[in-house]
Structure formats: structure tokens, C-alpha cells
Amino acid sequence: MKKLLLATAVAALSVSAANAAPTVYGKAFVTMDYVNTDDGNEDSDSVQINSNSSRIGLKGSEAMTANTDIIYQLEYGIDIDADDSKTFASRDTYLGFANKDFGQFRFGRNQSTTDYVNNVLVSDAYFDNLGNFMADSGRVDNSVIWLAPKYQGLPLQIAAMYAADETSVEDSSDRNSGFGVSAMFDQGTGFTAGLAYDKDVNIEDGGDIIRGSATVDLGKYMAAPVTLGALYQVADYDATPEDEKGLLVSAALGLSNFAKPASIYAQYNNTSDKGGVKDVDADQIVVGGKYFYQPNMIAHAYAGANTIEEPGSDDRDEFAIGGGLEYKF
């Protein structure tokens, strides 16, 4: 009898340990880039080895009750070429729970909900830089994310964020806490549409962003493996008089005449009154391609150019061409 009880206890502990075991994941993405910059006063160039959003993380879940799981994620950026002091910089790191009726709650450092409708950006590596041209979503300390459960099969993912300002103040109106909400429509037919709004979350000195996006996979409707996307947003900076307007359009084409899956893409960015400053405008165009040796082993090649125009000064022009290898695990 004692042996039976001992065997049962060991088996129970083994199951518990297996459930609690985290998943280790990440990616290494390194490129070589040639960059030429001309600001009117100086024309300079360089050859760079760059690590691009390389990371390592742990994530997992474990049942707490019949309807609720504990969920967690610890993710850190890795600077493979070692020229950045932010090696092991915190990315999305949270502890929370998922309930079948009430959805997910994530407490910690979270990517803002505005990024939940960022499904139009197709450029990678050196040109994975929406934030260089318009107000962009970022990771927010001291935040909580709520992901709503799907209601009655409705193809809508709703999310909300609260970003706490932990400064001690005498008047609560002086506290600068922020919030954000987003909704993404996707019923699996090849068309998606998203809308997001945040206030005092992604603009350092305060302000709000409203973003809308849409994509369509034409391959779902005709014999054309093309995905088109468009994103438009307006950012209202509290510290400047103008609203920044940003547009991003993209197209990706799947290629079938290679031994492995491959694709090419083109992307155009345009921003007016960049940073809320009148008549500061920016444009960027990028073309590139991907070759999938395996689903987790991807070769990249790309080229692009951008221009920033400021009143009373010479334009700043930049050209870059590069390529590299991405490995996901």
C-alpha cells in the first residue's frame, strides 16, 4: 500500500513538473549593411554588422483552477554584434492569468496595444523602423494588458492597456498615467482591419495616437499570391502645435519558381509634420526579398532610400543595401 501511495505521489509530481516546464524560444538575426548618408554638409558611408531584434525568452502556463491558468513570459533582447550596451534588455516580460470567461491579464512590461494593429510593415532588419518616421508603439513599463476572450465566435480581438505613472504626487491630476485600446477584425478570409487608440503611452511628453490598418490576401480570391496592406495614423503631440500624419503601404508577392518558398516585397512610408513640427516631412521606399531554407531559417536581402526635409536646411538623404540570415528557435 505504501509503495502504491509513493508511486502515485511521484507520478503526480512528475505531471506537475511537466506542466510547469517553460518553453525556451528566440531568434538570432544578423545582417551586413552598406549605408550612405548625405545631409548636405557631409556625404559619408559605412559597412555595418547589425543584430536585428535578436532575442531569447522563456514562456509558459500552468493550470491554477479548472478555468484559469497562470501565464508568464520573460523575454530579453540580445545584441549579437556586441556594439550596444543594451544586451539582455527587457522586452515583453509579464506574469498574469488567462481565464476562459474573462480573457487574459498580463502585468509587467508589455508592448502597447497600438502595435496589435501593426500588420502592414513588411520590411526587415535595417528598415524595420516605423518609429524613425512616425510615432510608433513601444514597450511600456508598469503596465497591464487585458486581452478579451472571443465572444460567440465573433472574429474580433479586443485589447486594452493601462500604463501606471508611479510618481508620488499631492494632486492626482498631476499623475500622467496612460491607456490604450485596440480591435483587430480577422475572420480568416484573407481580409483584416484594425483600429487602435492610445493616450500618454507612446509619446514621451504626452499625446495621443489613433491608427487604422487593413490588409487583403488576394490569393484567397484569385490566382495571385499577393498581399496588400495600408496603415494610416495621426499623432497629436502635446508639446507641439501640429498633428503628425503618417502613411504606410506595402505589397508582398509569393514566388513559386524556387526550390524553397520565397517572397519579394515593396513598401512606402510617408510622414508629414514629423514629430508634430510643421513642414518636416519624410519619405522612404524599400524593396526586398526572403528565401526560406526552412520555416525557421530565412535569408534576407533588401535595399532602400529615405529623405527627411526640414524648412531652412538641406535634406537628409540615406541609402542602404544589405542582407543576412535569421534563425528562429
PDB file of N, CA and C in Angstrom, residues 68-165:
ATOM      1  N   THR A  68      -8.817  28.607 -15.093  1.00  0.00           N
ATOM      2  CA  THR A  68      -7.823  29.673 -15.049  1.00  0.00           C
ATOM      3  C   THR A  68      -6.409  29.103 -15.056  1.00  0.00           C
ATOM      4  N   ASP A  69      -5.567  29.660 -15.914  1.00  0.00           N
ATOM      5  CA  ASP A  69      -4.151  29.290 -15.981  1.00  0.00           C
ATOM      6  C   ASP A  69      -3.280  30.476 -15.590  1.00  0.00           C
ATOM      7  N   ILE A  70      -2.205  30.214 -14.893  1.00  0.00           N
ATOM      8  CA  ILE A  70      -1.144  31.201 -14.721  1.00  0.00           C
ATOM      9  C   ILE A  70      -0.368  31.261 -16.036  1.00  0.00           C
ATOM     10  N   ILE A  71      -0.046  32.457 -16.517  1.00  0.00           N
ATOM     11  CA  ILE A  71       0.757  32.618 -17.728  1.00  0.00           C
ATOM     12  C   ILE A  71       1.937  33.527 -17.412  1.00  0.00           C
ATOM     13  N   TYR A  72       3.053  33.303 -18.092  1.00  0.00           N
ATOM     14  CA  TYR A  72       4.234  34.131 -17.848  1.00  0.00           C
ATOM     15  C   TYR A  72       5.109  34.177 -19.085  1.00  0.00           C
ATOM     16  N   GLN A  73       5.903  35.224 -19.170  1.00  0.00           N
ATOM     17  CA  GLN A  73       6.883  35.366 -20.246  1.00  0.00           C
ATOM     18  C   GLN A  73       8.023  36.248 -19.754  1.00  0.00           C
ATOM     19  N   LEU A  74       9.244  35.822 -20.007  1.00  0.00           N
ATOM     20  CA  LEU A  74      10.448  36.591 -19.704  1.00  0.00           C
ATOM     21  C   LEU A  74      11.256  36.638 -20.990  1.00  0.00           C
ATOM     22  N   GLU A  75      11.298  37.804 -21.635  1.00  0.00           N
ATOM     23  CA  GLU A  75      11.948  37.928 -22.941  1.00  0.00           C
ATOM     24  C   GLU A  75      12.971  39.057 -22.907  1.00  0.00           C
ATOM     25  N   TYR A  76      14.163  38.774 -23.476  1.00  0.00           N
ATOM     26  CA  TYR A  76      15.264  39.742 -23.409  1.00  0.00           C
ATOM     27  C   TYR A  76      15.934  39.867 -24.774  1.00  0.00           C
ATOM     28  N   GLY A  77      16.244  41.108 -25.141  1.00  0.00           N
ATOM     29  CA  GLY A  77      16.951  41.364 -26.378  1.00  0.00           C
ATOM     30  C   GLY A  77      18.425  41.013 -26.246  1.00  0.00           C
ATOM     31  N   ILE A  78      18.977  40.430 -27.316  1.00  0.00           N
ATOM     32  CA  ILE A  78      20.385  40.038 -27.360  1.00  0.00           C
ATOM     33  C   ILE A  78      21.073  40.817 -28.474  1.00  0.00           C
ATOM     34  N   ASP A  79      22.177  41.477 -28.147  1.00  0.00           N
ATOM     35  CA  ASP A  79      22.942  42.230 -29.135  1.00  0.00           C
ATOM     36  C   ASP A  79      24.093  41.349 -29.626  1.00  0.00           C
ATOM     37  N   ILE A  80      23.866  40.624 -30.718  1.00  0.00           N
ATOM     38  CA  ILE A  80      24.819  39.617 -31.168  1.00  0.00           C
ATOM     39  C   ILE A  80      26.148  40.233 -31.581  1.00  0.00           C
ATOM     40  N   ASP A  81      26.128  41.411 -32.224  1.00  0.00           N
ATOM     41  CA  ASP A  81      27.391  42.009 -32.665  1.00  0.00           C
ATOM     42  C   ASP A  81      28.067  42.827 -31.558  1.00  0.00           C
ATOM     43  N   ALA A  82      27.464  42.870 -30.377  1.00  0.00           N
ATOM     44  CA  ALA A  82      28.111  43.391 -29.154  1.00  0.00           C
ATOM     45  C   ALA A  82      28.568  44.838 -29.257  1.00  0.00           C
ATOM     46  N   ASP A  83      27.837  45.671 -30.017  1.00  0.00           N
ATOM     47  CA  ASP A  83      28.191  47.087 -30.048  1.00  0.00           C
ATOM     48  C   ASP A  83      27.136  47.948 -29.360  1.00  0.00           C
ATOM     49  N   ASP A  84      26.259  47.301 -28.624  1.00  0.00           N
ATOM     50  CA  ASP A  84      25.174  48.003 -27.945  1.00  0.00           C
ATOM     51  C   ASP A  84      25.172  47.595 -26.481  1.00  0.00           C
ATOM     52  N   SER A  85      25.090  48.584 -25.605  1.00  0.00           N
ATOM     53  CA  SER A  85      25.130  48.294 -24.173  1.00  0.00           C
ATOM     54  C   SER A  85      23.839  47.678 -23.659  1.00  0.00           C
ATOM     55  N   LYS A  86      22.838  47.499 -24.535  1.00  0.00           N
ATOM     56  CA  LYS A  86      21.539  47.011 -24.086  1.00  0.00           C
ATOM     57  C   LYS A  86      21.380  45.500 -24.268  1.00  0.00           C
ATOM     58  N   THR A  87      22.493  44.756 -24.275  1.00  0.00           N
ATOM     59  CA  THR A  87      22.383  43.308 -24.295  1.00  0.00           C
ATOM     60  C   THR A  87      21.600  42.845 -23.074  1.00  0.00           C
ATOM     61  N   PHE A  88      20.699  41.920 -23.282  1.00  0.00           N
ATOM     62  CA  PHE A  88      19.758  41.445 -22.269  1.00  0.00           C
ATOM     63  C   PHE A  88      18.818  42.556 -21.806  1.00  0.00           C
ATOM     64  N   ALA A  89      18.468  43.454 -22.729  1.00  0.00           N
ATOM     65  CA  ALA A  89      17.463  44.471 -22.431  1.00  0.00           C
ATOM     66  C   ALA A  89      16.097  43.807 -22.366  1.00  0.00           C
ATOM     67  N   SER A  90      15.301  44.216 -21.398  1.00  0.00           N
ATOM     68  CA  SER A  90      13.985  43.618 -21.208  1.00  0.00           C
ATOM     69  C   SER A  90      13.063  43.943 -22.378  1.00  0.00           C
ATOM     70  N   ARG A  91      12.405  42.913 -22.899  1.00  0.00           N
ATOM     71  CA  ARG A  91      11.362  43.086 -23.909  1.00  0.00           C
ATOM     72  C   ARG A  91      10.018  42.830 -23.218  1.00  0.00           C
ATOM     73  N   ASP A  92       9.135  42.049 -23.786  1.00  0.00           N
ATOM     74  CA  ASP A  92       7.860  41.761 -23.122  1.00  0.00           C
ATOM     75  C   ASP A  92       8.093  40.786 -21.968  1.00  0.00           C
ATOM     76  N   THR A  93       7.921  41.255 -20.757  1.00  0.00           N
ATOM     77  CA  THR A  93       8.106  40.421 -19.564  1.00  0.00           C
ATOM     78  C   THR A  93       6.892  40.620 -18.660  1.00  0.00           C
ATOM     79  N   TYR A  94       6.194  39.533 -18.370  1.00  0.00           N
ATOM     80  CA  TYR A  94       4.974  39.689 -17.576  1.00  0.00           C
ATOM     81  C   TYR A  94       4.634  38.404 -16.839  1.00  0.00           C
ATOM     82  N   LEU A  95       3.796  38.578 -15.830  1.00  0.00           N
ATOM     83  CA  LEU A  95       3.144  37.476 -15.128  1.00  0.00           C
ATOM     84  C   LEU A  95       1.660  37.799 -15.113  1.00  0.00           C
ATOM     85  N   GLY A  96       0.832  36.801 -15.361  1.00  0.00           N
ATOM     86  CA  GLY A  96      -0.598  37.067 -15.388  1.00  0.00           C
ATOM     87  C   GLY A  96      -1.410  35.797 -15.348  1.00  0.00           C
ATOM     88  N   PHE A  97      -2.643  35.894 -15.805  1.00  0.00           N
ATOM     89  CA  PHE A  97      -3.503  34.721 -15.827  1.00  0.00           C
ATOM     90  C   PHE A  97      -4.458  34.791 -17.009  1.00  0.00           C
ATOM     91  N   ALA A  98      -4.901  33.618 -17.432  1.00  0.00           N
ATOM     92  CA  ALA A  98      -5.850  33.504 -18.535  1.00  0.00           C
ATOM     93  C   ALA A  98      -7.067  32.741 -18.046  1.00  0.00           C
ATOM     94  N   ASN A  99      -8.223  33.358 -18.190  1.00  0.00           N
ATOM     95  CA  ASN A  99      -9.478  32.765 -17.762  1.00  0.00           C
ATOM     96  C   ASN A  99     -10.378  32.575 -18.974  1.00  0.00           C
ATOM     97  N   LYS A 100     -11.052  31.452 -19.055  1.00  0.00           N
ATOM     98  CA  LYS A 100     -11.867  31.140 -20.217  1.00  0.00           C
ATOM     99  C   LYS A 100     -13.007  32.131 -20.416  1.00  0.00           C
ATOM    100  N   ASP A 101     -13.503  32.705 -19.330  1.00  0.00           N
ATOM    101  CA  ASP A 101     -14.641  33.626 -19.420  1.00  0.00           C
ATOM    102  C   ASP A 101     -14.234  35.094 -19.472  1.00  0.00           C
ATOM    103  N   PHE A 102     -13.100  35.442 -18.820  1.00  0.00           N
ATOM    104  CA  PHE A 102     -12.733  36.860 -18.669  1.00  0.00           C
ATOM    105  C   PHE A 102     -11.517  37.263 -19.492  1.00  0.00           C
ATOM    106  N   GLY A 103     -10.856  36.324 -20.169  1.00  0.00           N
ATOM    107  CA  GLY A 103      -9.719  36.672 -21.014  1.00  0.00           C
ATOM    108  C   GLY A 103      -8.391  36.629 -20.278  1.00  0.00           C
ATOM    109  N   GLN A 104      -7.398  37.293 -20.856  1.00  0.00           N
ATOM    110  CA  GLN A 104      -6.042  37.315 -20.296  1.00  0.00           C
ATOM    111  C   GLN A 104      -5.736  38.656 -19.644  1.00  0.00           C
ATOM    112  N   PHE A 105      -4.974  38.603 -18.552  1.00  0.00           N
ATOM    113  CA  PHE A 105      -4.436  39.791 -17.902  1.00  0.00           C
ATOM    114  C   PHE A 105      -2.931  39.598 -17.759  1.00  0.00           C
ATOM    115  N   ARG A 106      -2.152  40.550 -18.266  1.00  0.00           N
ATOM    116  CA  ARG A 106      -0.693  40.472 -18.221  1.00  0.00           C
ATOM    117  C   ARG A 106      -0.140  41.695 -17.485  1.00  0.00           C
ATOM    118  N   PHE A 107       0.607  41.469 -16.410  1.00  0.00           N
ATOM    119  CA  PHE A 107       1.137  42.539 -15.578  1.00  0.00           C
ATOM    120  C   PHE A 107       2.658  42.582 -15.713  1.00  0.00           C
ATOM    121  N   GLY A 108       3.204  43.760 -16.068  1.00  0.00           N
ATOM    122  CA  GLY A 108       4.650  43.877 -16.168  1.00  0.00           C
ATOM    123  C   GLY A 108       5.063  44.902 -17.201  1.00  0.00           C
ATOM    124  N   ARG A 109       5.939  44.487 -18.097  1.00  0.00           N
ATOM    125  CA  ARG A 109       6.404  45.345 -19.202  1.00  0.00           C
ATOM    126  C   ARG A 109       5.816  44.759 -20.487  1.00  0.00           C
ATOM    127  N   ASN A 110       4.923  45.516 -21.121  1.00  0.00           N
ATOM    128  CA  ASN A 110       4.159  44.995 -22.249  1.00  0.00           C
ATOM    129  C   ASN A 110       4.281  45.896 -23.473  1.00  0.00           C
ATOM    130  N   GLN A 111       4.281  45.274 -24.654  1.00  0.00           N
ATOM    131  CA  GLN A 111       4.149  46.044 -25.884  1.00  0.00           C
ATOM    132  C   GLN A 111       2.774  46.694 -25.896  1.00  0.00           C
ATOM    133  N   SER A 112       2.714  47.970 -26.271  1.00  0.00           N
ATOM    134  CA  SER A 112       1.449  48.687 -26.199  1.00  0.00           C
ATOM    135  C   SER A 112       0.441  48.109 -27.194  1.00  0.00           C
ATOM    136  N   THR A 113      -0.826  48.320 -26.903  1.00  0.00           N
ATOM    137  CA  THR A 113      -1.889  47.755 -27.736  1.00  0.00           C
ATOM    138  C   THR A 113      -1.923  48.380 -29.129  1.00  0.00           C
ATOM    139  N   THR A 114      -1.294  49.539 -29.322  1.00  0.00           N
ATOM    140  CA  THR A 114      -1.236  50.137 -30.658  1.00  0.00           C
ATOM    141  C   THR A 114      -0.512  49.219 -31.633  1.00  0.00           C
ATOM    142  N   ASP A 115       0.446  48.440 -31.139  1.00  0.00           N
ATOM    143  CA  ASP A 115       1.188  47.528 -32.002  1.00  0.00           C
ATOM    144  C   ASP A 115       0.339  46.354 -32.447  1.00  0.00           C
ATOM    145  N   TYR A 116      -0.795  46.131 -31.830  1.00  0.00           N
ATOM    146  CA  TYR A 116      -1.644  44.998 -32.195  1.00  0.00           C
ATOM    147  C   TYR A 116      -2.285  45.173 -33.571  1.00  0.00           C
ATOM    148  N   VAL A 117      -2.231  46.392 -34.131  1.00  0.00           N
ATOM    149  CA  VAL A 117      -2.738  46.622 -35.484  1.00  0.00           C
ATOM    150  C   VAL A 117      -1.592  47.042 -36.415  1.00  0.00           C
ATOM    151  N   ASN A 118      -0.385  46.595 -36.087  1.00  0.00           N
ATOM    152  CA  ASN A 118       0.787  46.867 -36.923  1.00  0.00           C
ATOM    153  C   ASN A 118       1.081  45.643 -37.782  1.00  0.00           C
ATOM    154  N   ASN A 119       0.174  45.318 -38.696  1.00  0.00           N
ATOM    155  CA  ASN A 119       0.315  44.124 -39.533  1.00  0.00           C
ATOM    156  C   ASN A 119       0.597  44.477 -40.984  1.00  0.00           C
ATOM    157  N   VAL A 120       1.045  45.707 -41.250  1.00  0.00           N
ATOM    158  CA  VAL A 120       1.285  46.170 -42.617  1.00  0.00           C
ATOM    159  C   VAL A 120       2.779  46.290 -42.912  1.00  0.00           C
ATOM    160  N   LEU A 121       3.595  46.541 -41.900  1.00  0.00           N
ATOM    161  CA  LEU A 121       5.036  46.658 -42.066  1.00  0.00           C
ATOM    162  C   LEU A 121       5.610  45.323 -42.548  1.00  0.00           C
ATOM    163  N   VAL A 122       6.270  45.319 -43.708  1.00  0.00           N
ATOM    164  CA  VAL A 122       6.851  44.087 -44.242  1.00  0.00           C
ATOM    165  C   VAL A 122       8.372  44.157 -44.324  1.00  0.00           C
ATOM    166  N   SER A 123       8.963  45.343 -44.206  1.00  0.00           N
ATOM    167  CA  SER A 123      10.411  45.471 -44.291  1.00  0.00           C
ATOM    168  C   SER A 123      11.061  44.925 -43.029  1.00  0.00           C
ATOM    169  N   ASP A 124      12.324  44.496 -43.166  1.00  0.00           N
ATOM    170  CA  ASP A 124      13.032  43.848 -42.070  1.00  0.00           C
ATOM    171  C   ASP A 124      14.377  44.513 -41.824  1.00  0.00           C
ATOM    172  N   ALA A 125      14.996  44.085 -40.728  1.00  0.00           N
ATOM    173  CA  ALA A 125      16.388  44.417 -40.433  1.00  0.00           C
ATOM    174  C   ALA A 125      16.607  45.931 -40.421  1.00  0.00           C
ATOM    175  N   TYR A 126      17.468  46.451 -41.284  1.00  0.00           N
ATOM    176  CA  TYR A 126      17.805  47.871 -41.246  1.00  0.00           C
ATOM    177  C   TYR A 126      16.584  48.762 -41.443  1.00  0.00           C
ATOM    178  N   PHE A 127      15.594  48.269 -42.168  1.00  0.00           N
ATOM    179  CA  PHE A 127      14.413  49.081 -42.474  1.00  0.00           C
ATOM    180  C   PHE A 127      13.189  48.693 -41.650  1.00  0.00           C
ATOM    181  N   ASP A 128      13.399  47.960 -40.578  1.00  0.00           N
ATOM    182  CA  ASP A 128      12.310  47.676 -39.646  1.00  0.00           C
ATOM    183  C   ASP A 128      12.213  48.854 -38.687  1.00  0.00           C
ATOM    184  N   ASN A 129      11.758  49.999 -39.220  1.00  0.00           N
ATOM    185  CA  ASN A 129      11.964  51.255 -38.498  1.00  0.00           C
ATOM    186  C   ASN A 129      10.791  52.217 -38.622  1.00  0.00           C
ATOM    187  N   LEU A 130       9.605  51.732 -38.418  1.00  0.00           N
ATOM    188  CA  LEU A 130       8.445  52.617 -38.461  1.00  0.00           C
ATOM    189  C   LEU A 130       8.640  53.805 -37.530  1.00  0.00           C
ATOM    190  N   GLY A 131       9.291  53.592 -36.388  1.00  0.00           N
ATOM    191  CA  GLY A 131       9.494  54.653 -35.414  1.00  0.00           C
ATOM    192  C   GLY A 131      10.418  55.758 -35.874  1.00  0.00           C
ATOM    193  N   ASN A 132      11.216  55.521 -36.938  1.00  0.00           N
ATOM    194  CA  ASN A 132      12.066  56.585 -37.465  1.00  0.00           C
ATOM    195  C   ASN A 132      11.275  57.607 -38.263  1.00  0.00           C
ATOM    196  N   PHE A 133      10.043  57.277 -38.626  1.00  0.00           N
ATOM    197  CA  PHE A 133       9.285  58.150 -39.498  1.00  0.00           C
ATOM    198  C   PHE A 133       7.965  58.625 -38.922  1.00  0.00           C
ATOM    199  N   MET A 134       7.455  57.935 -37.937  1.00  0.00           N
ATOM    200  CA  MET A 134       6.220  58.392 -37.305  1.00  0.00           C
ATOM    201  C   MET A 134       6.179  57.850 -35.878  1.00  0.00           C
ATOM    202  N   ALA A 135       5.340  58.428 -35.053  1.00  0.00           N
ATOM    203  CA  ALA A 135       5.186  57.938 -33.685  1.00  0.00           C
ATOM    204  C   ALA A 135       4.835  56.459 -33.728  1.00  0.00           C
ATOM    205  N   ASP A 136       5.529  55.668 -32.937  1.00  0.00           N
ATOM    206  CA  ASP A 136       5.348  54.226 -33.013  1.00  0.00           C
ATOM    207  C   ASP A 136       5.037  53.672 -31.636  1.00  0.00           C
ATOM    208  N   SER A 137       4.520  52.468 -31.627  1.00  0.00           N
ATOM    209  CA  SER A 137       4.240  51.784 -30.377  1.00  0.00           C
ATOM    210  C   SER A 137       5.539  51.269 -29.779  1.00  0.00           C
ATOM    211  N   GLY A 138       5.581  51.179 -28.464  1.00  0.00           N
ATOM    212  CA  GLY A 138       6.757  50.674 -27.767  1.00  0.00           C
ATOM    213  C   GLY A 138       6.348  49.838 -26.573  1.00  0.00           C
ATOM    214  N   ARG A 139       7.349  49.321 -25.878  1.00  0.00           N
ATOM    215  CA  ARG A 139       7.094  48.550 -24.658  1.00  0.00           C
ATOM    216  C   ARG A 139       6.945  49.513 -23.486  1.00  0.00           C
ATOM    217  N   VAL A 140       6.005  49.203 -22.631  1.00  0.00           N
ATOM    218  CA  VAL A 140       5.609  50.132 -21.580  1.00  0.00           C
ATOM    219  C   VAL A 140       5.819  49.481 -20.217  1.00  0.00           C
ATOM    220  N   ASP A 141       6.621  50.132 -19.367  1.00  0.00           N
ATOM    221  CA  ASP A 141       6.832  49.643 -18.013  1.00  0.00           C
ATOM    222  C   ASP A 141       5.571  49.842 -17.173  1.00  0.00           C
ATOM    223  N   ASN A 142       5.480  49.090 -16.092  1.00  0.00           N
ATOM    224  CA  ASN A 142       4.398  49.275 -15.110  1.00  0.00           C
ATOM    225  C   ASN A 142       3.022  49.281 -15.781  1.00  0.00           C
ATOM    226  N   SER A 143       2.782  48.265 -16.598  1.00  0.00           N
ATOM    227  CA  SER A 143       1.551  48.252 -17.376  1.00  0.00           C
ATOM    228  C   SER A 143       0.801  46.940 -17.191  1.00  0.00           C
ATOM    229  N   VAL A 144      -0.477  46.994 -17.506  1.00  0.00           N
ATOM    230  CA  VAL A 144      -1.311  45.792 -17.517  1.00  0.00           C
ATOM    231  C   VAL A 144      -2.071  45.750 -18.842  1.00  0.00           C
ATOM    232  N   ILE A 145      -2.082  44.571 -19.458  1.00  0.00           N
ATOM    233  CA  ILE A 145      -2.801  44.336 -20.719  1.00  0.00           C
ATOM    234  C   ILE A 145      -3.972  43.395 -20.439  1.00  0.00           C
ATOM    235  N   TRP A 146      -5.108  43.733 -21.018  1.00  0.00           N
ATOM    236  CA  TRP A 146      -6.260  42.831 -20.992  1.00  0.00           C
ATOM    237  C   TRP A 146      -6.570  42.421 -22.415  1.00  0.00           C
ATOM    238  N   LEU A 147      -6.584  41.109 -22.673  1.00  0.00           N
ATOM    239  CA  LEU A 147      -6.997  40.554 -23.956  1.00  0.00           C
ATOM    240  C   LEU A 147      -8.365  39.908 -23.766  1.00  0.00           C
ATOM    241  N   ALA A 148      -9.350  40.447 -24.433  1.00  0.00           N
ATOM    242  CA  ALA A 148     -10.711  39.959 -24.251  1.00  0.00           C
ATOM    243  C   ALA A 148     -10.861  38.567 -24.862  1.00  0.00           C
ATOM    244  N   PRO A 149     -11.703  37.735 -24.273  1.00  0.00           N
ATOM    245  CA  PRO A 149     -11.993  36.429 -24.890  1.00  0.00           C
ATOM    246  C   PRO A 149     -12.822  36.623 -26.150  1.00  0.00           C
ATOM    247  N   LYS A 150     -12.794  35.641 -27.023  1.00  0.00           N
ATOM    248  CA  LYS A 150     -13.637  35.697 -28.216  1.00  0.00           C
ATOM    249  C   LYS A 150     -15.084  35.393 -27.820  1.00  0.00           C
ATOM    250  N   TYR A 151     -15.986  36.266 -28.223  1.00  0.00           N
ATOM    251  CA  TYR A 151     -17.391  36.114 -27.855  1.00  0.00           C
ATOM    252  C   TYR A 151     -18.184  35.477 -28.985  1.00  0.00           C
ATOM    253  N   GLN A 152     -18.749  34.297 -28.739  1.00  0.00           N
ATOM    254  CA  GLN A 152     -19.657  33.616 -29.654  1.00  0.00           C
ATOM    255  C   GLN A 152     -19.107  33.547 -31.075  1.00  0.00           C
ATOM    256  N   GLY A 153     -17.800  33.288 -31.176  1.00  0.00           N
ATOM    257  CA  GLY A 153     -17.185  33.134 -32.488  1.00  0.00           C
ATOM    258  C   GLY A 153     -16.991  34.425 -33.254  1.00  0.00           C
ATOM    259  N   LEU A 154     -17.217  35.590 -32.634  1.00  0.00           N
ATOM    260  CA  LEU A 154     -17.033  36.867 -33.316  1.00  0.00           C
ATOM    261  C   LEU A 154     -15.555  37.045 -33.655  1.00  0.00           C
ATOM    262  N   PRO A 155     -15.201  37.282 -34.934  1.00  0.00           N
ATOM    263  CA  PRO A 155     -13.795  37.359 -35.344  1.00  0.00           C
ATOM    264  C   PRO A 155     -13.164  38.699 -35.017  1.00  0.00           C
ATOM    265  N   LEU A 156     -13.177  39.068 -33.745  1.00  0.00           N
ATOM    266  CA  LEU A 156     -12.675  40.363 -33.307  1.00  0.00           C
ATOM    267  C   LEU A 156     -11.829  40.178 -32.052  1.00  0.00           C
ATOM    268  N   GLN A 157     -10.547  40.595 -32.120  1.00  0.00           N
ATOM    269  CA  GLN A 157      -9.679  40.543 -30.954  1.00  0.00           C
ATOM    270  C   GLN A 157      -9.580  41.943 -30.357  1.00  0.00           C
ATOM    271  N   ILE A 158     -10.087  42.087 -29.137  1.00  0.00           N
ATOM    272  CA  ILE A 158     -10.091  43.374 -28.442  1.00  0.00           C
ATOM    273  C   ILE A 158      -9.056  43.338 -27.332  1.00  0.00           C
ATOM    274  N   ALA A 159      -8.303  44.429 -27.197  1.00  0.00           N
ATOM    275  CA  ALA A 159      -7.287  44.524 -26.154  1.00  0.00           C
ATOM    276  C   ALA A 159      -7.318  45.920 -25.541  1.00  0.00           C
ATOM    277  N   ALA A 160      -6.928  46.005 -24.286  1.00  0.00           N
ATOM    278  CA  ALA A 160      -6.858  47.289 -23.590  1.00  0.00           C
ATOM    279  C   ALA A 160      -5.628  47.300 -22.708  1.00  0.00           C
ATOM    280  N   MET A 161      -5.065  48.489 -22.487  1.00  0.00           N
ATOM    281  CA  MET A 161      -3.854  48.653 -21.677  1.00  0.00           C
ATOM    282  C   MET A 161      -4.026  49.808 -20.707  1.00  0.00           C
ATOM    283  N   TYR A 162      -3.451  49.639 -19.527  1.00  0.00           N
ATOM    284  CA  TYR A 162      -3.301  50.749 -18.574  1.00  0.00           C
ATOM    285  C   TYR A 162      -1.829  50.842 -18.228  1.00  0.00           C
ATOM    286  N   ALA A 163      -1.261  52.047 -18.358  1.00  0.00           N
ATOM    287  CA  ALA A 163       0.141  52.295 -18.049  1.00  0.00           C
ATOM    288  C   ALA A 163       0.208  53.200 -16.829  1.00  0.00           C
ATOM    289  N   ALA A 164       0.716  52.675 -15.722  1.00  0.00           N
ATOM    290  CA  ALA A 164       0.695  53.403 -14.454  1.00  0.00           C
ATOM    291  C   ALA A 164       1.862  54.371 -14.349  1.00  0.00           C
ATOM    292  N   ASP A 165       1.567  55.613 -13.986  1.00  0.00           N
ATOM    293  CA  ASP A 165       2.588  56.584 -13.592  1.00  0.00           C
ATOM    294  C   ASP A 165       2.738  56.450 -12.081  1.00  0.00           C
TER     295      ASP A 165
END
